[in-house]
mmCIF file of C-alpha atoms and ligand atoms in Angstrom:
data_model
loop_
_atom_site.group_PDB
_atom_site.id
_atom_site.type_symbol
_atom_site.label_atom_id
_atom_site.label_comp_id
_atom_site.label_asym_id
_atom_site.label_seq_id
_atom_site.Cartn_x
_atom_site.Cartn_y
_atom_site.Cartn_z
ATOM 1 C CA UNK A 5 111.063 181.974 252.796
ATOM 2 C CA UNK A 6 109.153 184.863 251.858
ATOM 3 C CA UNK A 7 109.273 184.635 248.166
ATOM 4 C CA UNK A 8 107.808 181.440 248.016
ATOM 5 C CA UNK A 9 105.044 182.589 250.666
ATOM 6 C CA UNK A 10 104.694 185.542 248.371
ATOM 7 C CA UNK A 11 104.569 182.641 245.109
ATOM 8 C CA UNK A 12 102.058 180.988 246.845
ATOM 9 C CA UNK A 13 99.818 183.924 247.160
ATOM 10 C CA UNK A 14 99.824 184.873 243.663
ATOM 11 C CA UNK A 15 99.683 181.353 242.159
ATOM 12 C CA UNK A 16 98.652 179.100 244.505
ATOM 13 C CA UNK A 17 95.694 178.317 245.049
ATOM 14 C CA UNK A 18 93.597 176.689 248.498
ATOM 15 C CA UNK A 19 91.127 174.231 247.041
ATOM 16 C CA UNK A 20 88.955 173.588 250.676
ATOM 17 C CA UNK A 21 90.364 174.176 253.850
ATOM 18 C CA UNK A 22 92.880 171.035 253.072
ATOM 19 C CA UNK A 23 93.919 171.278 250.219
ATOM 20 C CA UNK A 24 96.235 173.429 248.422
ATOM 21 C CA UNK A 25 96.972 173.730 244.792
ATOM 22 C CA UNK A 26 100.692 174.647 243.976
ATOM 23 C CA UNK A 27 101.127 172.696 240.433
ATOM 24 C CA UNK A 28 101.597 176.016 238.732
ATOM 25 C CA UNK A 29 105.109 176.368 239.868
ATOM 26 C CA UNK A 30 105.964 173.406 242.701
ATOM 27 C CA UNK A 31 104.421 170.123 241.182
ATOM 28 C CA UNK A 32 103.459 169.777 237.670
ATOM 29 C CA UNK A 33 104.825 173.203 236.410
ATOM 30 C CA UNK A 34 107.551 173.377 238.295
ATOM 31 C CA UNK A 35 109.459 177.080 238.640
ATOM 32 C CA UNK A 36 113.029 175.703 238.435
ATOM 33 C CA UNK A 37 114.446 179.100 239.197
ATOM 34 C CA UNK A 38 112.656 179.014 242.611
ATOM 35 C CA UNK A 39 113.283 175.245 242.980
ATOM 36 C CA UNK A 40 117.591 176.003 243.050
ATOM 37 C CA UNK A 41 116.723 178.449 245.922
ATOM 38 C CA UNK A 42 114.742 176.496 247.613
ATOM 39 C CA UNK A 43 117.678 173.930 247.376
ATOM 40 C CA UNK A 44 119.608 176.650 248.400
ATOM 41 C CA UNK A 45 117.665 177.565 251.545
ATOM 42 C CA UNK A 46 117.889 173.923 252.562
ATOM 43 C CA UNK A 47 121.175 173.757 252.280
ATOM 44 C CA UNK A 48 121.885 176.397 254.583
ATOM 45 C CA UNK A 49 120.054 175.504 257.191
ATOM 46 C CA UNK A 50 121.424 172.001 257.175
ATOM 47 C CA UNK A 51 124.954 172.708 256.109
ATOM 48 C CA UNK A 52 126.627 172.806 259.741
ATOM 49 C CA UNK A 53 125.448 169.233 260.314
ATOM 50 C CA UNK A 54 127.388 167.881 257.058
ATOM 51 C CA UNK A 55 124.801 166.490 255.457
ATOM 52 C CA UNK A 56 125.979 163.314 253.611
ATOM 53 C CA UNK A 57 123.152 161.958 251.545
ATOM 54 C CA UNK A 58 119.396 164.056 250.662
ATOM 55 C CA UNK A 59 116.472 161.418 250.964
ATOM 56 C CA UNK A 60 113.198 162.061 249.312
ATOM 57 C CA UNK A 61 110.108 160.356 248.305
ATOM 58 C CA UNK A 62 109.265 159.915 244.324
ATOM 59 C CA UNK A 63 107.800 161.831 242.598
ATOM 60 C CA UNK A 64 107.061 165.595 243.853
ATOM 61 C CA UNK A 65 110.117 165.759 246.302
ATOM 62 C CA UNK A 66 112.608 164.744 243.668
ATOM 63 C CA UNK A 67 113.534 168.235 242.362
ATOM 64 C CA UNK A 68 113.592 169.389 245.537
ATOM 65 C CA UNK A 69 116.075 166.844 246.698
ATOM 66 C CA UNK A 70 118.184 167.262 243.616
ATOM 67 C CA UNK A 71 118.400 171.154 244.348
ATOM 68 C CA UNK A 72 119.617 170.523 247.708
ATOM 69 C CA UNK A 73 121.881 167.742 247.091
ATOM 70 C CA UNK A 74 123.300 170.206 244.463
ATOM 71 C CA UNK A 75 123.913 173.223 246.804
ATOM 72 C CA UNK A 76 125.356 170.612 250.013
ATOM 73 C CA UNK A 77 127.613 168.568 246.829
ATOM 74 C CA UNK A 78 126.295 165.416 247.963
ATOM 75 C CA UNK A 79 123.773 162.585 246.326
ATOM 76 C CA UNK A 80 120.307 162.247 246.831
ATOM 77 C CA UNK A 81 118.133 159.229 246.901
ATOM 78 C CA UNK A 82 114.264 158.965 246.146
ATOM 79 C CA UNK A 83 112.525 156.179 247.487
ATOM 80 C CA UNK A 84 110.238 154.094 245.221
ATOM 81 C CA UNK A 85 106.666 153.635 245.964
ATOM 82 C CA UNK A 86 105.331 150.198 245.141
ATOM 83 C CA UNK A 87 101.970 148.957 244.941
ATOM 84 C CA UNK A 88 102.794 145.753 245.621
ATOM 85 C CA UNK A 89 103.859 144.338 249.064
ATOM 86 C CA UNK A 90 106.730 142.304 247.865
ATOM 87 C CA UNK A 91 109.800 142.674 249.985
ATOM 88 C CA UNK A 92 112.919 141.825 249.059
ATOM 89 C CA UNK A 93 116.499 141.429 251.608
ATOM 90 C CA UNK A 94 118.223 144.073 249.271
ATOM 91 C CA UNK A 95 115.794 147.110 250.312
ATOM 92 C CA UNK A 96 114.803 149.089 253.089
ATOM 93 C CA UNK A 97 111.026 149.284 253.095
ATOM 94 C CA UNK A 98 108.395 150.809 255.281
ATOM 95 C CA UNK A 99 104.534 150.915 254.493
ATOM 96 C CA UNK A 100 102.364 154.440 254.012
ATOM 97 C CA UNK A 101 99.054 155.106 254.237
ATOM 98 C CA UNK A 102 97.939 157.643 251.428
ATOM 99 C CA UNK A 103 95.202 159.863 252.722
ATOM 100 C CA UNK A 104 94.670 161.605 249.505
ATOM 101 C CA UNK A 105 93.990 158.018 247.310
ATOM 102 C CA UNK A 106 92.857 156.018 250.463
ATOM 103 C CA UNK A 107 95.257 153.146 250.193
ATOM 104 C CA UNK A 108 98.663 151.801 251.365
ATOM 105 C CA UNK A 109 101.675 151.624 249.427
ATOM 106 C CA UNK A 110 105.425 150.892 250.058
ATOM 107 C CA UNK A 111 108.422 152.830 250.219
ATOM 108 C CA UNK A 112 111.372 151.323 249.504
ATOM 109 C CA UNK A 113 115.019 151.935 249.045
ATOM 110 C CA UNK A 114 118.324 149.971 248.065
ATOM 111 C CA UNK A 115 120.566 149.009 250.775
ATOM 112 C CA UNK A 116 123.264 149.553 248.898
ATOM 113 C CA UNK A 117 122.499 153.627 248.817
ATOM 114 C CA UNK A 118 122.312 154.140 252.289
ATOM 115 C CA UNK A 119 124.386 152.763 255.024
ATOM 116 C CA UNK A 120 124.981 152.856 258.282
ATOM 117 C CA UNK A 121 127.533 155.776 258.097
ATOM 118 C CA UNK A 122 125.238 157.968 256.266
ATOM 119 C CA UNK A 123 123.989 161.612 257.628
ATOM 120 C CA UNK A 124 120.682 161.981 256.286
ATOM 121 C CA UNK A 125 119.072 164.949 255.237
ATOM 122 C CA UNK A 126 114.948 164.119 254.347
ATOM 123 C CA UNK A 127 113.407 166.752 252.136
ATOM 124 C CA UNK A 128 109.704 166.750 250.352
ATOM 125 C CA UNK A 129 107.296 168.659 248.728
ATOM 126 C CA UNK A 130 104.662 168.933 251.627
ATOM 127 C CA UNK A 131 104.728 168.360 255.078
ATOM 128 C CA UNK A 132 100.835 167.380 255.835
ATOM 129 C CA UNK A 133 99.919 164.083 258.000
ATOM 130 C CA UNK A 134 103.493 163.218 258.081
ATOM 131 C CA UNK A 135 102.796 159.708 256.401
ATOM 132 C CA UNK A 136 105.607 159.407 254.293
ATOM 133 C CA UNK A 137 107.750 161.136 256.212
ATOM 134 C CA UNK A 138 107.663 159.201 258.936
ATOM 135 C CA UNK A 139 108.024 156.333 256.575
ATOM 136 C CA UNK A 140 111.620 157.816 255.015
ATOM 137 C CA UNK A 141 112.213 158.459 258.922
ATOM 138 C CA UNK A 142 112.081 154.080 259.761
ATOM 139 C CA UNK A 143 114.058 153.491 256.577
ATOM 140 C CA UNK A 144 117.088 155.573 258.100
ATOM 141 C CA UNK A 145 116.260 154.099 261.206
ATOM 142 C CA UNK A 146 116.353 150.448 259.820
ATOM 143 C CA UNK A 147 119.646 151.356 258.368
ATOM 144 C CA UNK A 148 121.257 152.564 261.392
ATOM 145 C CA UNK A 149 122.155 155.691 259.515
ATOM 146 C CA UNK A 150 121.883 159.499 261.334
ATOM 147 C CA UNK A 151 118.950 161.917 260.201
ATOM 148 C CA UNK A 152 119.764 165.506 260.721
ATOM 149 C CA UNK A 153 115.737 166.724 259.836
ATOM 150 C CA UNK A 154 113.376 166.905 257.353
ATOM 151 C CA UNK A 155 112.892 169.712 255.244
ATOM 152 C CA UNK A 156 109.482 170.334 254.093
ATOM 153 C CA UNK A 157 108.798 173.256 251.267
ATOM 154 C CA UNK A 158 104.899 173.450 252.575
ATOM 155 C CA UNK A 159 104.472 172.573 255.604
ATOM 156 C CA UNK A 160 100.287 172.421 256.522
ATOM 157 C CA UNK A 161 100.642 172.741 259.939
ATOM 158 C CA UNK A 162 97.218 172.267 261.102
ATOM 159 C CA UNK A 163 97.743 168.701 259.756
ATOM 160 C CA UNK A 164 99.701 166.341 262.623
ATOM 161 C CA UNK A 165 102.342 165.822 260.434
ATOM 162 C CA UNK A 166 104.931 168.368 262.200
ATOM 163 C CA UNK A 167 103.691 166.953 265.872
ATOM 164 C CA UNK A 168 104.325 163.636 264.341
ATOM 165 C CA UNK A 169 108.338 164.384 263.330
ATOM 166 C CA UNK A 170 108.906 166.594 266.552
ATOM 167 C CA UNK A 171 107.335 163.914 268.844
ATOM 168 C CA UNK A 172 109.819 161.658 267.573
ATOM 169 C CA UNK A 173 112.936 164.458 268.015
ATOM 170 C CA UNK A 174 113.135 165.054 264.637
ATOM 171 C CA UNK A 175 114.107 168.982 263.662
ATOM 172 C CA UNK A 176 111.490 169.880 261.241
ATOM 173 C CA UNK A 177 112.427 172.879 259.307
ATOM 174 C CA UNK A 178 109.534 174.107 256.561
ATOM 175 C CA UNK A 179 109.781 177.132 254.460
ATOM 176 C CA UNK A 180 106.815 178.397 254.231
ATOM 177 C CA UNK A 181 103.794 176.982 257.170
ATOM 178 C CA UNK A 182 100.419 177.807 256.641
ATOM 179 C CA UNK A 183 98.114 178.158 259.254
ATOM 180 C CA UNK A 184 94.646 178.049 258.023
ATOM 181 C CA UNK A 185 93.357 178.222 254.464
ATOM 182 C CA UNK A 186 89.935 177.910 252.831
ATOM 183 C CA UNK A 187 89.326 179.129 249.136
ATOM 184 C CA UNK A 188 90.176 183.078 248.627
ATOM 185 C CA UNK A 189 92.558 183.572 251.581
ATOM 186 C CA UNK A 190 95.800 181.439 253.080
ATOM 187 C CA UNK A 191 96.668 182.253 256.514
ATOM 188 C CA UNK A 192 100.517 181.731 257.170
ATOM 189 C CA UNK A 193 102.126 180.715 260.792
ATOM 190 C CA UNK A 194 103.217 184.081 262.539
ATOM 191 C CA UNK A 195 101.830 186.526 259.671
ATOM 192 C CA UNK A 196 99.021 188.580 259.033
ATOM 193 C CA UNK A 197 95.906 186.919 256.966
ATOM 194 C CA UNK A 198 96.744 187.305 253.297
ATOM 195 C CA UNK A 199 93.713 187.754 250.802
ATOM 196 C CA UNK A 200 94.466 186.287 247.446
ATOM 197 C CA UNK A 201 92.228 186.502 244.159
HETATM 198 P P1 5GP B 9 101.604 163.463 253.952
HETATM 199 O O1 5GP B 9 100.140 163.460 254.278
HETATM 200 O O2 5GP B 9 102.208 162.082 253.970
HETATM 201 O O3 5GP B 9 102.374 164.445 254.810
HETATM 202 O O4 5GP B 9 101.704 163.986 252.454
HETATM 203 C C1 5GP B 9 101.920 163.080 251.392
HETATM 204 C C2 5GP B 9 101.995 163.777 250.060
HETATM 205 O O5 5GP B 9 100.703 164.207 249.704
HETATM 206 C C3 5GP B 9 102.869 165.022 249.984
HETATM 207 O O6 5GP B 9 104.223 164.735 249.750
HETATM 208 C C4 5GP B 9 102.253 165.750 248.801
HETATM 209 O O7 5GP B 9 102.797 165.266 247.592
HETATM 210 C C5 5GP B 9 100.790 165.375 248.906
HETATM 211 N N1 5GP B 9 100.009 166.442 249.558
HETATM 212 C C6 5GP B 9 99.579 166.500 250.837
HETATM 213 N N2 5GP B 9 98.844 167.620 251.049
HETATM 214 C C7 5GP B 9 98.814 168.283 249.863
HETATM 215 C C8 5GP B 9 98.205 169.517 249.431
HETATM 216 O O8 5GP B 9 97.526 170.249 250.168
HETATM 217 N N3 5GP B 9 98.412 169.861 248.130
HETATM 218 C C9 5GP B 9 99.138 169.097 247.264
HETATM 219 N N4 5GP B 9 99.295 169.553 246.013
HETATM 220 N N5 5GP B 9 99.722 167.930 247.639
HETATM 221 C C10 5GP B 9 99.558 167.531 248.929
#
């Protein structure tokens, strides 16, 4: 999507060679103009595989899910993350390693909001070592319901996070990839090195 790669120039901003600072416009700020088209541009990738419920992860992918789920007309769903390792019968639950904080916490989500019938559409902020997305992938596994892909805004893909997904044959679609990055310059998949201030 080349005005967010073109937002991400200008604004964005690669702390080390890892990590990448978008929380002037994707997750603290957030640019809610840009957020409804990046709904959009999920939502037509997706659309031919009628998409009946958006799964997400609280709290970055949430406006991201609620843009999509807007543009496809269906709900979305953001699992919970819990400290705490207390399981319950009534949720779906699957454990994450955080590589950022160095811990592991829980996903979890009510049975009751996603069922067996259920063609799931799994959508974040950033796609890096795949943690929690692989952990939203088991909870619609554990439910028996369909998943169509996962949707990533960022994807990092020098992380394993993409191998990860595709290993498993999940489609992975991510609207902007970046290829390389170290402070001063961001490197996109399949584009010319872009210098940024
Ligand atoms: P994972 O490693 O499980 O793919 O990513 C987990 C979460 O960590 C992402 O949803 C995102 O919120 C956060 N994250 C991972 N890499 C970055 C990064 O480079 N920048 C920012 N701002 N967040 C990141």
């Amino acid at each position: 999507m080349k005005e967010l790669q073109e937002r991400i120039i200008r604004d964005g901003r690669a702390l080390s060679e890892t990590v990448l600072k978008v929380d002037a416009f994707l997750n603290h700020q957030v640019d809610a103009e840009l957020t409804m088209k990046i709904g959009q541009a999920f939502a037509d990738l997706f659309r031919s595989e009628k998409v009946t419920k958006v799964l997400t992860v609280e709290a970055s992918g949430i406006h991201f899910a609620l843009a999509t789920a807007y543009a496809l007309g269906v709900p979305f769903v953001y699992a919970k993350k819990k400290k705490a390792v207390t399981l319950s019968d009534d949720v779906y639950s699957a454990p994450v390693y955080s590589f950022t904080r160095k811990e592991n916490y829980q996903i979890s989500i009510a049975k009751q909001y996603l069922s067996a019938e259920e063609r799931v559409l799994i959508v974040d902020d950033f796609l890096a070592t795949g943690a929690a997305l692989v952990g939203l992938t088991q909870i619609v596994a554990d439910a028996g319901a369909h998943l169509v892909g996962v949707g990533a805004v960022v994807e990092k893909s020098f992380q394993e996070g993409r191998g990860l997904l595709e290993k498993a044959g999940v489609r992975v679609e991510s609207l902007a990839r970046i290829k390389s990055m170290k402070p001063g310059e961001i490197h996109f998949v399949e584009t010319t090195p872009v210098h940024t201030s």
